Amino acid sequence: MNRFGFVWLAALMVAGVSGCATKNYVRTQTAPLVEHTDQLDRKTAANNQQIHEVDGRAQAGISHAQGAADAAAENAQNATKAAGDAEMAANDAVHRADSLDSVVKGLDQYKQVGRCIGDFRLRQGPC
């Protein structure tokens, strides 16, 4: 039994030395970890806020760019319509110029239709 008592006593001593930790010891060992965790939480919150701010600015920029693109598309449609109207007006002018050209060319080829003698002041005569 003497040996059994010695083994029992040795086991109690090893357990007492290594197995029991006081609250103060645990706080001392975990305080740096808790502080570091809190610091990481603050950095994460700051990064999250910055991400949301950047996202807001990006969304505003995208909206502005979309508005500008829509305005440019509308201006392009208006310009296309104006160009079509100008082309139609130019074609009309060409046709009118061609008509006037044939009239002017016809003026050079004068043909006497008939002979009229009379006093034109009084508007008398055979005509």
mmCIF file of N, CA and C in Angstrom:
data_model
loop_
_atom_site.group_PDB
_atom_site.id
_atom_site.type_symbol
_atom_site.label_atom_id
_atom_site.label_comp_id
_atom_site.label_asym_id
_atom_site.label_seq_id
_atom_site.Cartn_x
_atom_site.Cartn_y
_atom_site.Cartn_z
ATOM 1 N N MET A 1 0.787 -1.174 0.000
ATOM 2 C CA MET A 1 0.000 0.000 0.000
ATOM 3 C C MET A 1 0.837 1.248 0.000
ATOM 4 N N ASN A 2 1.957 1.101 0.474
ATOM 5 C CA ASN A 2 2.852 2.218 0.545
ATOM 6 C C ASN A 2 3.161 2.754 -0.852
ATOM 7 N N ARG A 3 3.290 1.860 -1.762
ATOM 8 C CA ARG A 3 3.540 2.288 -3.129
ATOM 9 C C ARG A 3 2.297 2.950 -3.718
ATOM 10 N N PHE A 4 1.166 2.400 -3.416
ATOM 11 C CA PHE A 4 -0.077 2.968 -3.927
ATOM 12 C C PHE A 4 -0.277 4.380 -3.389
ATOM 13 N N GLY A 5 0.029 4.621 -2.160
ATOM 14 C CA GLY A 5 -0.094 5.938 -1.549
ATOM 15 C C GLY A 5 0.882 6.934 -2.171
ATOM 16 N N PHE A 6 2.079 6.443 -2.485
ATOM 17 C CA PHE A 6 3.067 7.302 -3.100
ATOM 18 C C PHE A 6 2.632 7.731 -4.508
ATOM 19 N N VAL A 7 2.088 6.836 -5.275
ATOM 20 C CA VAL A 7 1.621 7.123 -6.624
ATOM 21 C C VAL A 7 0.444 8.103 -6.540
ATOM 22 N N TRP A 8 -0.409 7.858 -5.578
ATOM 23 C CA TRP A 8 -1.566 8.738 -5.394
ATOM 24 C C TRP A 8 -1.112 10.149 -5.034
ATOM 25 N N LEU A 9 -0.188 10.278 -4.185
ATOM 26 C CA LEU A 9 0.335 11.566 -3.769
ATOM 27 C C LEU A 9 1.038 12.272 -4.938
ATOM 28 N N ALA A 10 1.765 11.565 -5.741
ATOM 29 C CA ALA A 10 2.452 12.147 -6.902
ATOM 30 C C ALA A 10 1.433 12.636 -7.928
ATOM 31 N N ALA A 11 0.362 11.893 -8.120
ATOM 32 C CA ALA A 11 -0.680 12.293 -9.072
ATOM 33 C C ALA A 11 -1.369 13.558 -8.599
ATOM 34 N N LEU A 12 -1.612 13.672 -7.316
ATOM 35 C CA LEU A 12 -2.242 14.868 -6.782
ATOM 36 C C LEU A 12 -1.319 16.086 -6.930
ATOM 37 N N MET A 13 -0.074 15.915 -6.736
ATOM 38 C CA MET A 13 0.864 17.023 -6.864
ATOM 39 C C MET A 13 0.956 17.507 -8.322
ATOM 40 N N VAL A 14 1.010 16.588 -9.263
ATOM 41 C CA VAL A 14 1.086 16.958 -10.679
ATOM 42 C C VAL A 14 -0.199 17.678 -11.095
ATOM 43 N N ALA A 15 -1.341 17.176 -10.639
ATOM 44 C CA ALA A 15 -2.624 17.801 -10.974
ATOM 45 C C ALA A 15 -2.735 19.170 -10.328
ATOM 46 N N GLY A 16 -2.254 19.320 -9.138
ATOM 47 C CA GLY A 16 -2.326 20.595 -8.441
ATOM 48 C C GLY A 16 -1.426 21.636 -9.062
ATOM 49 N N VAL A 17 -0.293 21.236 -9.563
ATOM 50 C CA VAL A 17 0.645 22.176 -10.141
ATOM 51 C C VAL A 17 0.223 22.580 -11.554
ATOM 52 N N SER A 18 -0.205 21.636 -12.377
ATOM 53 C CA SER A 18 -0.452 21.951 -13.780
ATOM 54 C C SER A 18 -1.932 22.072 -14.134
ATOM 55 N N GLY A 19 -2.826 21.525 -13.438
ATOM 56 C CA GLY A 19 -4.222 21.468 -13.831
ATOM 57 C C GLY A 19 -5.066 22.606 -13.311
ATOM 58 N N CYS A 20 -4.691 23.311 -12.340
ATOM 59 C CA CYS A 20 -5.523 24.346 -11.760
ATOM 60 C C CYS A 20 -4.961 25.716 -12.135
ATOM 61 N N ALA A 21 -5.832 26.569 -12.643
ATOM 62 C CA ALA A 21 -5.432 27.922 -12.999
ATOM 63 C C ALA A 21 -6.394 28.890 -12.336
ATOM 64 N N THR A 22 -5.858 29.983 -11.874
ATOM 65 C CA THR A 22 -6.700 30.960 -11.192
ATOM 66 C C THR A 22 -7.351 31.894 -12.208
ATOM 67 N N LYS A 23 -8.398 32.605 -11.773
ATOM 68 C CA LYS A 23 -9.090 33.547 -12.647
ATOM 69 C C LYS A 23 -8.147 34.661 -13.092
ATOM 70 N N ASN A 24 -7.322 35.087 -12.220
ATOM 71 C CA ASN A 24 -6.372 36.151 -12.524
ATOM 72 C C ASN A 24 -5.399 35.708 -13.610
ATOM 73 N N TYR A 25 -4.934 34.478 -13.528
ATOM 74 C CA TYR A 25 -4.005 33.941 -14.531
ATOM 75 C C TYR A 25 -4.702 33.874 -15.900
ATOM 76 N N VAL A 26 -5.928 33.415 -15.918
ATOM 77 C CA VAL A 26 -6.676 33.315 -17.180
ATOM 78 C C VAL A 26 -6.895 34.705 -17.766
ATOM 79 N N ARG A 27 -7.272 35.675 -16.936
ATOM 80 C CA ARG A 27 -7.472 37.046 -17.418
ATOM 81 C C ARG A 27 -6.175 37.620 -17.975
ATOM 82 N N THR A 28 -5.090 37.384 -17.303
ATOM 83 C CA THR A 28 -3.794 37.896 -17.749
ATOM 84 C C THR A 28 -3.414 37.292 -19.103
ATOM 85 N N GLN A 29 -3.696 36.037 -19.291
ATOM 86 C CA GLN A 29 -3.322 35.363 -20.528
ATOM 87 C C GLN A 29 -4.267 35.706 -21.687
ATOM 88 N N THR A 30 -5.545 35.937 -21.385
ATOM 89 C CA THR A 30 -6.513 36.182 -22.460
ATOM 90 C C THR A 30 -6.725 37.663 -22.755
ATOM 91 N N ALA A 31 -6.281 38.563 -21.899
ATOM 92 C CA ALA A 31 -6.491 40.003 -22.111
ATOM 93 C C ALA A 31 -5.897 40.484 -23.439
ATOM 94 N N PRO A 32 -4.673 40.106 -23.803
ATOM 95 C CA PRO A 32 -4.149 40.548 -25.102
ATOM 96 C C PRO A 32 -4.978 40.014 -26.278
ATOM 97 N N LEU A 33 -5.488 38.802 -26.139
ATOM 98 C CA LEU A 33 -6.304 38.230 -27.205
ATOM 99 C C LEU A 33 -7.631 38.984 -27.345
ATOM 100 N N VAL A 34 -8.244 39.313 -26.222
ATOM 101 C CA VAL A 34 -9.504 40.059 -26.248
ATOM 102 C C VAL A 34 -9.276 41.452 -26.834
ATOM 103 N N GLU A 35 -8.186 42.102 -26.421
ATOM 104 C CA GLU A 35 -7.876 43.433 -26.943
ATOM 105 C C GLU A 35 -7.630 43.388 -28.446
ATOM 106 N N HIS A 36 -6.891 42.393 -28.899
ATOM 107 C CA HIS A 36 -6.609 42.249 -30.331
ATOM 108 C C HIS A 36 -7.900 41.962 -31.110
ATOM 109 N N THR A 37 -8.767 41.144 -30.563
ATOM 110 C CA THR A 37 -10.055 40.841 -31.197
ATOM 111 C C THR A 37 -10.914 42.098 -31.302
ATOM 112 N N ASP A 38 -10.947 42.913 -30.237
ATOM 113 C CA ASP A 38 -11.706 44.162 -30.277
ATOM 114 C C ASP A 38 -11.144 45.119 -31.327
ATOM 115 N N GLN A 39 -9.828 45.182 -31.415
ATOM 116 C CA GLN A 39 -9.184 46.039 -32.407
ATOM 117 C C GLN A 39 -9.546 45.588 -33.824
ATOM 118 N N LEU A 40 -9.543 44.278 -34.065
ATOM 119 C CA LEU A 40 -9.925 43.758 -35.375
ATOM 120 C C LEU A 40 -11.389 44.046 -35.684
ATOM 121 N N ASP A 41 -12.238 43.980 -34.663
ATOM 122 C CA ASP A 41 -13.656 44.318 -34.856
ATOM 123 C C ASP A 41 -13.815 45.783 -35.277
ATOM 124 N N ARG A 42 -13.065 46.677 -34.634
ATOM 125 C CA ARG A 42 -13.145 48.094 -34.991
ATOM 126 C C ARG A 42 -12.652 48.319 -36.426
ATOM 127 N N LYS A 43 -11.550 47.665 -36.798
ATOM 128 C CA LYS A 43 -11.029 47.801 -38.164
ATOM 129 C C LYS A 43 -12.020 47.247 -39.182
ATOM 130 N N THR A 44 -12.642 46.143 -38.860
ATOM 131 C CA THR A 44 -13.636 45.546 -39.759
ATOM 132 C C THR A 44 -14.825 46.486 -39.942
ATOM 133 N N ALA A 45 -15.285 47.094 -38.865
ATOM 134 C CA ALA A 45 -16.408 48.031 -38.945
ATOM 135 C C ALA A 45 -16.027 49.252 -39.787
ATOM 136 N N ALA A 46 -14.803 49.765 -39.602
ATOM 137 C CA ALA A 46 -14.345 50.916 -40.387
ATOM 138 C C ALA A 46 -14.237 50.547 -41.866
ATOM 139 N N ASN A 47 -13.697 49.370 -42.158
ATOM 140 C CA ASN A 47 -13.595 48.917 -43.547
ATOM 141 C C ASN A 47 -14.981 48.746 -44.168
ATOM 142 N N ASN A 48 -15.903 48.197 -43.407
ATOM 143 C CA ASN A 48 -17.266 48.018 -43.903
ATOM 144 C C ASN A 48 -17.909 49.359 -44.228
ATOM 145 N N GLN A 49 -17.702 50.350 -43.376
ATOM 146 C CA GLN A 49 -18.245 51.686 -43.617
ATOM 147 C C GLN A 49 -17.621 52.293 -44.874
ATOM 148 N N GLN A 50 -16.306 52.156 -45.021
ATOM 149 C CA GLN A 50 -15.633 52.691 -46.206
ATOM 150 C C GLN A 50 -16.128 52.000 -47.477
ATOM 151 N N ILE A 51 -16.354 50.698 -47.406
ATOM 152 C CA ILE A 51 -16.862 49.956 -48.558
ATOM 153 C C ILE A 51 -18.233 50.485 -48.953
ATOM 154 N N HIS A 52 -19.101 50.729 -47.971
ATOM 155 C CA HIS A 52 -20.430 51.252 -48.260
ATOM 156 C C HIS A 52 -20.355 52.663 -48.861
ATOM 157 N N GLU A 53 -19.428 53.490 -48.371
ATOM 158 C CA GLU A 53 -19.265 54.837 -48.922
ATOM 159 C C GLU A 53 -18.797 54.779 -50.368
ATOM 160 N N VAL A 54 -17.822 53.919 -50.638
ATOM 161 C CA VAL A 54 -17.305 53.780 -52.001
ATOM 162 C C VAL A 54 -18.400 53.230 -52.915
ATOM 163 N N ASP A 55 -19.158 52.275 -52.422
ATOM 164 C CA ASP A 55 -20.253 51.713 -53.209
ATOM 165 C C ASP A 55 -21.295 52.784 -53.527
ATOM 166 N N GLY A 56 -21.606 53.625 -52.553
ATOM 167 C CA GLY A 56 -22.561 54.709 -52.789
ATOM 168 C C GLY A 56 -22.068 55.672 -53.852
ATOM 169 N N ARG A 57 -20.786 56.040 -53.769
ATOM 170 C CA ARG A 57 -20.227 56.935 -54.781
ATOM 171 C C ARG A 57 -20.205 56.263 -56.153
ATOM 172 N N ALA A 58 -19.880 54.980 -56.183
ATOM 173 C CA ALA A 58 -19.854 54.255 -57.458
ATOM 174 C C ALA A 58 -21.253 54.192 -58.063
ATOM 175 N N GLN A 59 -22.253 53.910 -57.237
ATOM 176 C CA GLN A 59 -23.628 53.856 -57.741
ATOM 177 C C GLN A 59 -24.066 55.219 -58.264
ATOM 178 N N ALA A 60 -23.692 56.288 -57.567
ATOM 179 C CA ALA A 60 -24.030 57.637 -58.029
ATOM 180 C C ALA A 60 -23.338 57.930 -59.357
ATOM 181 N N GLY A 61 -22.091 57.532 -59.483
ATOM 182 C CA GLY A 61 -21.360 57.725 -60.742
ATOM 183 C C GLY A 61 -21.980 56.931 -61.883
ATOM 184 N N ILE A 62 -22.390 55.713 -61.587
ATOM 185 C CA ILE A 62 -23.030 54.881 -62.606
ATOM 186 C C ILE A 62 -24.343 55.510 -63.043
ATOM 187 N N SER A 63 -25.114 56.007 -62.085
ATOM 188 C CA SER A 63 -26.384 56.657 -62.420
ATOM 189 C C SER A 63 -26.144 57.902 -63.279
ATOM 190 N N HIS A 64 -25.136 58.678 -62.909
ATOM 191 C CA HIS A 64 -24.806 59.884 -63.685
ATOM 192 C C HIS A 64 -24.376 59.502 -65.103
ATOM 193 N N ALA A 65 -23.542 58.491 -65.224
ATOM 194 C CA ALA A 65 -23.078 58.049 -66.540
ATOM 195 C C ALA A 65 -24.241 57.525 -67.376
ATOM 196 N N GLN A 66 -25.163 56.800 -66.735
ATOM 197 C CA GLN A 66 -26.324 56.283 -67.460
ATOM 198 C C GLN A 66 -27.194 57.435 -67.958
ATOM 199 N N GLY A 67 -27.367 58.452 -67.118
ATOM 200 C CA GLY A 67 -28.137 59.628 -67.531
ATOM 201 C C GLY A 67 -27.480 60.335 -68.707
ATOM 202 N N ALA A 68 -26.165 60.468 -68.643
ATOM 203 C CA ALA A 68 -25.440 61.116 -69.744
ATOM 204 C C ALA A 68 -25.545 60.280 -71.021
ATOM 205 N N ALA A 69 -25.474 58.977 -70.895
ATOM 206 C CA ALA A 69 -25.597 58.103 -72.064
ATOM 207 C C ALA A 69 -27.000 58.195 -72.663
ATOM 208 N N ASP A 70 -28.012 58.252 -71.809
ATOM 209 C CA ASP A 70 -29.381 58.395 -72.302
ATOM 210 C C ASP A 70 -29.561 59.733 -73.028
ATOM 211 N N ALA A 71 -29.004 60.804 -72.452
ATOM 212 C CA ALA A 71 -29.087 62.118 -73.097
ATOM 213 C C ALA A 71 -28.351 62.104 -74.432
ATOM 214 N N ALA A 72 -27.208 61.451 -74.490
ATOM 215 C CA ALA A 72 -26.449 61.375 -75.743
ATOM 216 C C ALA A 72 -27.226 60.585 -76.791
ATOM 217 N N ALA A 73 -27.879 59.515 -76.372
ATOM 218 C CA ALA A 73 -28.679 58.727 -77.319
ATOM 219 C C ALA A 73 -29.843 59.553 -77.853
ATOM 220 N N GLU A 74 -30.482 60.319 -76.970
ATOM 221 C CA GLU A 74 -31.586 61.171 -77.408
ATOM 222 C C GLU A 74 -31.089 62.246 -78.377
ATOM 223 N N ASN A 75 -29.933 62.844 -78.073
ATOM 224 C CA ASN A 75 -29.353 63.849 -78.977
ATOM 225 C C ASN A 75 -28.997 63.226 -80.329
ATOM 226 N N ALA A 76 -28.507 62.006 -80.306
ATOM 227 C CA ALA A 76 -28.170 61.327 -81.559
ATOM 228 C C ALA A 76 -29.429 61.064 -82.386
ATOM 229 N N GLN A 77 -30.514 60.672 -81.729
ATOM 230 C CA GLN A 77 -31.773 60.463 -82.451
ATOM 231 C C GLN A 77 -32.274 61.777 -83.040
ATOM 232 N N ASN A 78 -32.190 62.850 -82.268
ATOM 233 C CA ASN A 78 -32.617 64.160 -82.771
ATOM 234 C C ASN A 78 -31.761 64.592 -83.949
ATOM 235 N N ALA A 79 -30.449 64.351 -83.860
ATOM 236 C CA ALA A 79 -29.547 64.710 -84.957
ATOM 237 C C ALA A 79 -29.851 63.889 -86.206
ATOM 238 N N THR A 80 -30.173 62.621 -86.027
ATOM 239 C CA THR A 80 -30.516 61.769 -87.161
ATOM 240 C C THR A 80 -31.792 62.273 -87.834
ATOM 241 N N LYS A 81 -32.773 62.639 -87.032
ATOM 242 C CA LYS A 81 -34.017 63.175 -87.585
ATOM 243 C C LYS A 81 -33.753 64.483 -88.315
ATOM 244 N N ALA A 82 -32.948 65.368 -87.704
ATOM 245 C CA ALA A 82 -32.627 66.648 -88.343
ATOM 246 C C ALA A 82 -31.875 66.414 -89.657
ATOM 247 N N ALA A 83 -30.983 65.442 -89.678
ATOM 248 C CA ALA A 83 -30.245 65.142 -90.911
ATOM 249 C C ALA A 83 -31.198 64.624 -91.986
ATOM 250 N N GLY A 84 -32.151 63.793 -91.609
ATOM 251 C CA GLY A 84 -33.137 63.300 -92.571
ATOM 252 C C GLY A 84 -33.990 64.433 -93.113
ATOM 253 N N ASP A 85 -34.419 65.342 -92.212
ATOM 254 C CA ASP A 85 -35.201 66.498 -92.657
ATOM 255 C C ASP A 85 -34.381 67.381 -93.604
ATOM 256 N N ALA A 86 -33.109 67.581 -93.292
ATOM 257 C CA ALA A 86 -32.235 68.395 -94.143
ATOM 258 C C ALA A 86 -32.041 67.729 -95.499
ATOM 259 N N GLU A 87 -31.927 66.405 -95.514
ATOM 260 C CA GLU A 87 -31.774 65.693 -96.783
ATOM 261 C C GLU A 87 -33.032 65.854 -97.642
ATOM 262 N N MET A 88 -34.192 65.744 -97.004
ATOM 263 C CA MET A 88 -35.441 65.923 -97.741
ATOM 264 C C MET A 88 -35.541 67.344 -98.302
ATOM 265 N N ALA A 89 -35.184 68.341 -97.497
ATOM 266 C CA ALA A 89 -35.218 69.723 -97.952
ATOM 267 C C ALA A 89 -34.242 69.935 -99.109
ATOM 268 N N ALA A 90 -33.069 69.329 -99.030
ATOM 269 C CA ALA A 90 -32.080 69.464 -100.108
ATOM 270 C C ALA A 90 -32.591 68.803 -101.378
ATOM 271 N N ASN A 91 -33.207 67.627 -101.256
ATOM 272 C CA ASN A 91 -33.766 66.957 -102.435
ATOM 273 C C ASN A 91 -34.883 67.803 -103.061
ATOM 274 N N ASP A 92 -35.739 68.400 -102.214
ATOM 275 C CA ASP A 92 -36.792 69.282 -102.731
ATOM 276 C C ASP A 92 -36.179 70.469 -103.465
ATOM 277 N N ALA A 93 -35.120 71.042 -102.902
ATOM 278 C CA ALA A 93 -34.456 72.181 -103.551
ATOM 279 C C ALA A 93 -33.866 71.775 -104.895
ATOM 280 N N VAL A 94 -33.296 70.574 -104.961
ATOM 281 C CA VAL A 94 -32.723 70.089 -106.224
ATOM 282 C C VAL A 94 -33.824 69.934 -107.263
ATOM 283 N N HIS A 95 -34.955 69.369 -106.858
ATOM 284 C CA HIS A 95 -36.062 69.182 -107.799
ATOM 285 C C HIS A 95 -36.606 70.527 -108.284
ATOM 286 N N ARG A 96 -36.725 71.485 -107.373
ATOM 287 C CA ARG A 96 -37.198 72.806 -107.771
ATOM 288 C C ARG A 96 -36.197 73.483 -108.700
ATOM 289 N N ALA A 97 -34.920 73.310 -108.401
ATOM 290 C CA ALA A 97 -33.884 73.900 -109.265
ATOM 291 C C ALA A 97 -33.930 73.260 -110.648
ATOM 292 N N ASP A 98 -34.139 71.951 -110.712
ATOM 293 C CA ASP A 98 -34.258 71.277 -112.012
ATOM 294 C C ASP A 98 -35.473 71.796 -112.779
ATOM 295 N N SER A 99 -36.580 71.999 -112.060
ATOM 296 C CA SER A 99 -37.787 72.530 -112.711
ATOM 297 C C SER A 99 -37.540 73.928 -113.236
ATOM 298 N N LEU A 100 -36.914 74.764 -112.435
ATOM 299 C CA LEU A 100 -36.624 76.132 -112.871
ATOM 300 C C LEU A 100 -35.625 76.132 -114.029
ATOM 301 N N ASP A 101 -34.698 75.179 -114.025
ATOM 302 C CA ASP A 101 -33.727 75.091 -115.105
ATOM 303 C C ASP A 101 -34.427 74.794 -116.424
ATOM 304 N N SER A 102 -35.382 73.889 -116.397
ATOM 305 C CA SER A 102 -36.098 73.578 -117.641
ATOM 306 C C SER A 102 -36.934 74.770 -118.085
ATOM 307 N N VAL A 103 -37.496 75.532 -117.135
ATOM 308 C CA VAL A 103 -38.261 76.729 -117.503
ATOM 309 C C VAL A 103 -37.342 77.773 -118.108
ATOM 310 N N VAL A 104 -36.182 77.975 -117.502
ATOM 311 C CA VAL A 104 -35.229 78.971 -118.004
ATOM 312 C C VAL A 104 -34.722 78.561 -119.384
ATOM 313 N N LYS A 105 -34.455 77.306 -119.596
ATOM 314 C CA LYS A 105 -33.994 76.840 -120.908
ATOM 315 C C LYS A 105 -35.096 77.032 -121.946
ATOM 316 N N GLY A 106 -36.331 76.896 -121.520
ATOM 317 C CA GLY A 106 -37.457 77.116 -122.422
ATOM 318 C C GLY A 106 -37.608 78.571 -122.799
ATOM 319 N N LEU A 107 -37.163 79.482 -121.967
ATOM 320 C CA LEU A 107 -37.252 80.907 -122.279
ATOM 321 C C LEU A 107 -36.323 81.284 -123.427
ATOM 322 N N ASP A 108 -35.247 80.578 -123.573
ATOM 323 C CA ASP A 108 -34.295 80.864 -124.643
ATOM 324 C C ASP A 108 -34.847 80.450 -126.007
ATOM 325 N N GLN A 109 -35.798 79.598 -126.051
ATOM 326 C CA GLN A 109 -36.353 79.104 -127.319
ATOM 327 C C GLN A 109 -37.719 79.769 -127.561
ATOM 328 N N TYR A 110 -37.657 81.034 -127.845
ATOM 329 C CA TYR A 110 -38.879 81.812 -128.050
ATOM 330 C C TYR A 110 -39.473 81.470 -129.410
ATOM 331 N N LYS A 111 -40.797 81.233 -129.444
ATOM 332 C CA LYS A 111 -41.501 80.974 -130.692
ATOM 333 C C LYS A 111 -42.703 81.906 -130.721
ATOM 334 N N GLN A 112 -42.872 82.525 -131.853
ATOM 335 C CA GLN A 112 -43.989 83.453 -131.993
ATOM 336 C C GLN A 112 -45.261 82.636 -132.168
ATOM 337 N N VAL A 113 -46.233 82.933 -131.347
ATOM 338 C CA VAL A 113 -47.486 82.210 -131.382
ATOM 339 C C VAL A 113 -48.428 82.858 -132.406
ATOM 340 N N GLY A 114 -48.443 84.140 -132.393
ATOM 341 C CA GLY A 114 -49.317 84.841 -133.322
ATOM 342 C C GLY A 114 -48.896 86.289 -133.454
ATOM 343 N N ARG A 115 -49.553 86.981 -134.369
ATOM 344 C CA ARG A 115 -49.196 88.367 -134.601
ATOM 345 C C ARG A 115 -50.385 89.216 -134.175
ATOM 346 N N CYS A 116 -50.089 90.191 -133.403
ATOM 347 C CA CYS A 116 -51.149 91.033 -132.863
ATOM 348 C C CYS A 116 -50.802 92.485 -133.170
ATOM 349 N N ILE A 117 -51.693 93.196 -133.774
ATOM 350 C CA ILE A 117 -51.457 94.592 -134.084
ATOM 351 C C ILE A 117 -52.544 95.372 -133.382
ATOM 352 N N GLY A 118 -52.145 96.371 -132.734
ATOM 353 C CA GLY A 118 -53.138 97.190 -132.085
ATOM 354 C C GLY A 118 -52.510 98.234 -131.203
ATOM 355 N N ASP A 119 -53.370 99.062 -130.707
ATOM 356 C CA ASP A 119 -52.911 100.086 -129.794
ATOM 357 C C ASP A 119 -53.023 99.529 -128.376
ATOM 358 N N PHE A 120 -51.902 99.338 -127.836
ATOM 359 C CA PHE A 120 -51.895 98.701 -126.518
ATOM 360 C C PHE A 120 -52.241 99.677 -125.421
ATOM 361 N N ARG A 121 -52.156 100.937 -125.711
ATOM 362 C CA ARG A 121 -52.516 101.897 -124.689
ATOM 363 C C ARG A 121 -54.011 101.840 -124.414
ATOM 364 N N LEU A 122 -54.798 101.708 -125.421
ATOM 365 C CA LEU A 122 -56.235 101.708 -125.293
ATOM 366 C C LEU A 122 -56.778 100.283 -125.203
ATOM 367 N N ARG A 123 -55.930 99.389 -125.401
ATOM 368 C CA ARG A 123 -56.276 97.982 -125.397
ATOM 369 C C ARG A 123 -57.324 97.670 -126.454
ATOM 370 N N GLN A 124 -57.040 98.128 -127.608
ATOM 371 C CA GLN A 124 -57.902 97.864 -128.768
ATOM 372 C C GLN A 124 -57.101 97.112 -129.805
ATOM 373 N N GLY A 125 -57.737 96.383 -130.598
ATOM 374 C CA GLY A 125 -57.066 95.674 -131.646
ATOM 375 C C GLY A 125 -57.656 94.300 -131.851
ATOM 376 N N PRO A 126 -57.147 93.586 -132.851
ATOM 377 C CA PRO A 126 -57.717 92.295 -133.188
ATOM 378 C C PRO A 126 -57.439 91.200 -132.131
ATOM 379 N N CYS A 127 -56.512 91.442 -131.298
ATOM 380 C CA CYS A 127 -56.161 90.388 -130.327
ATOM 381 C C CYS A 127 -57.001 90.415 -129.109
#
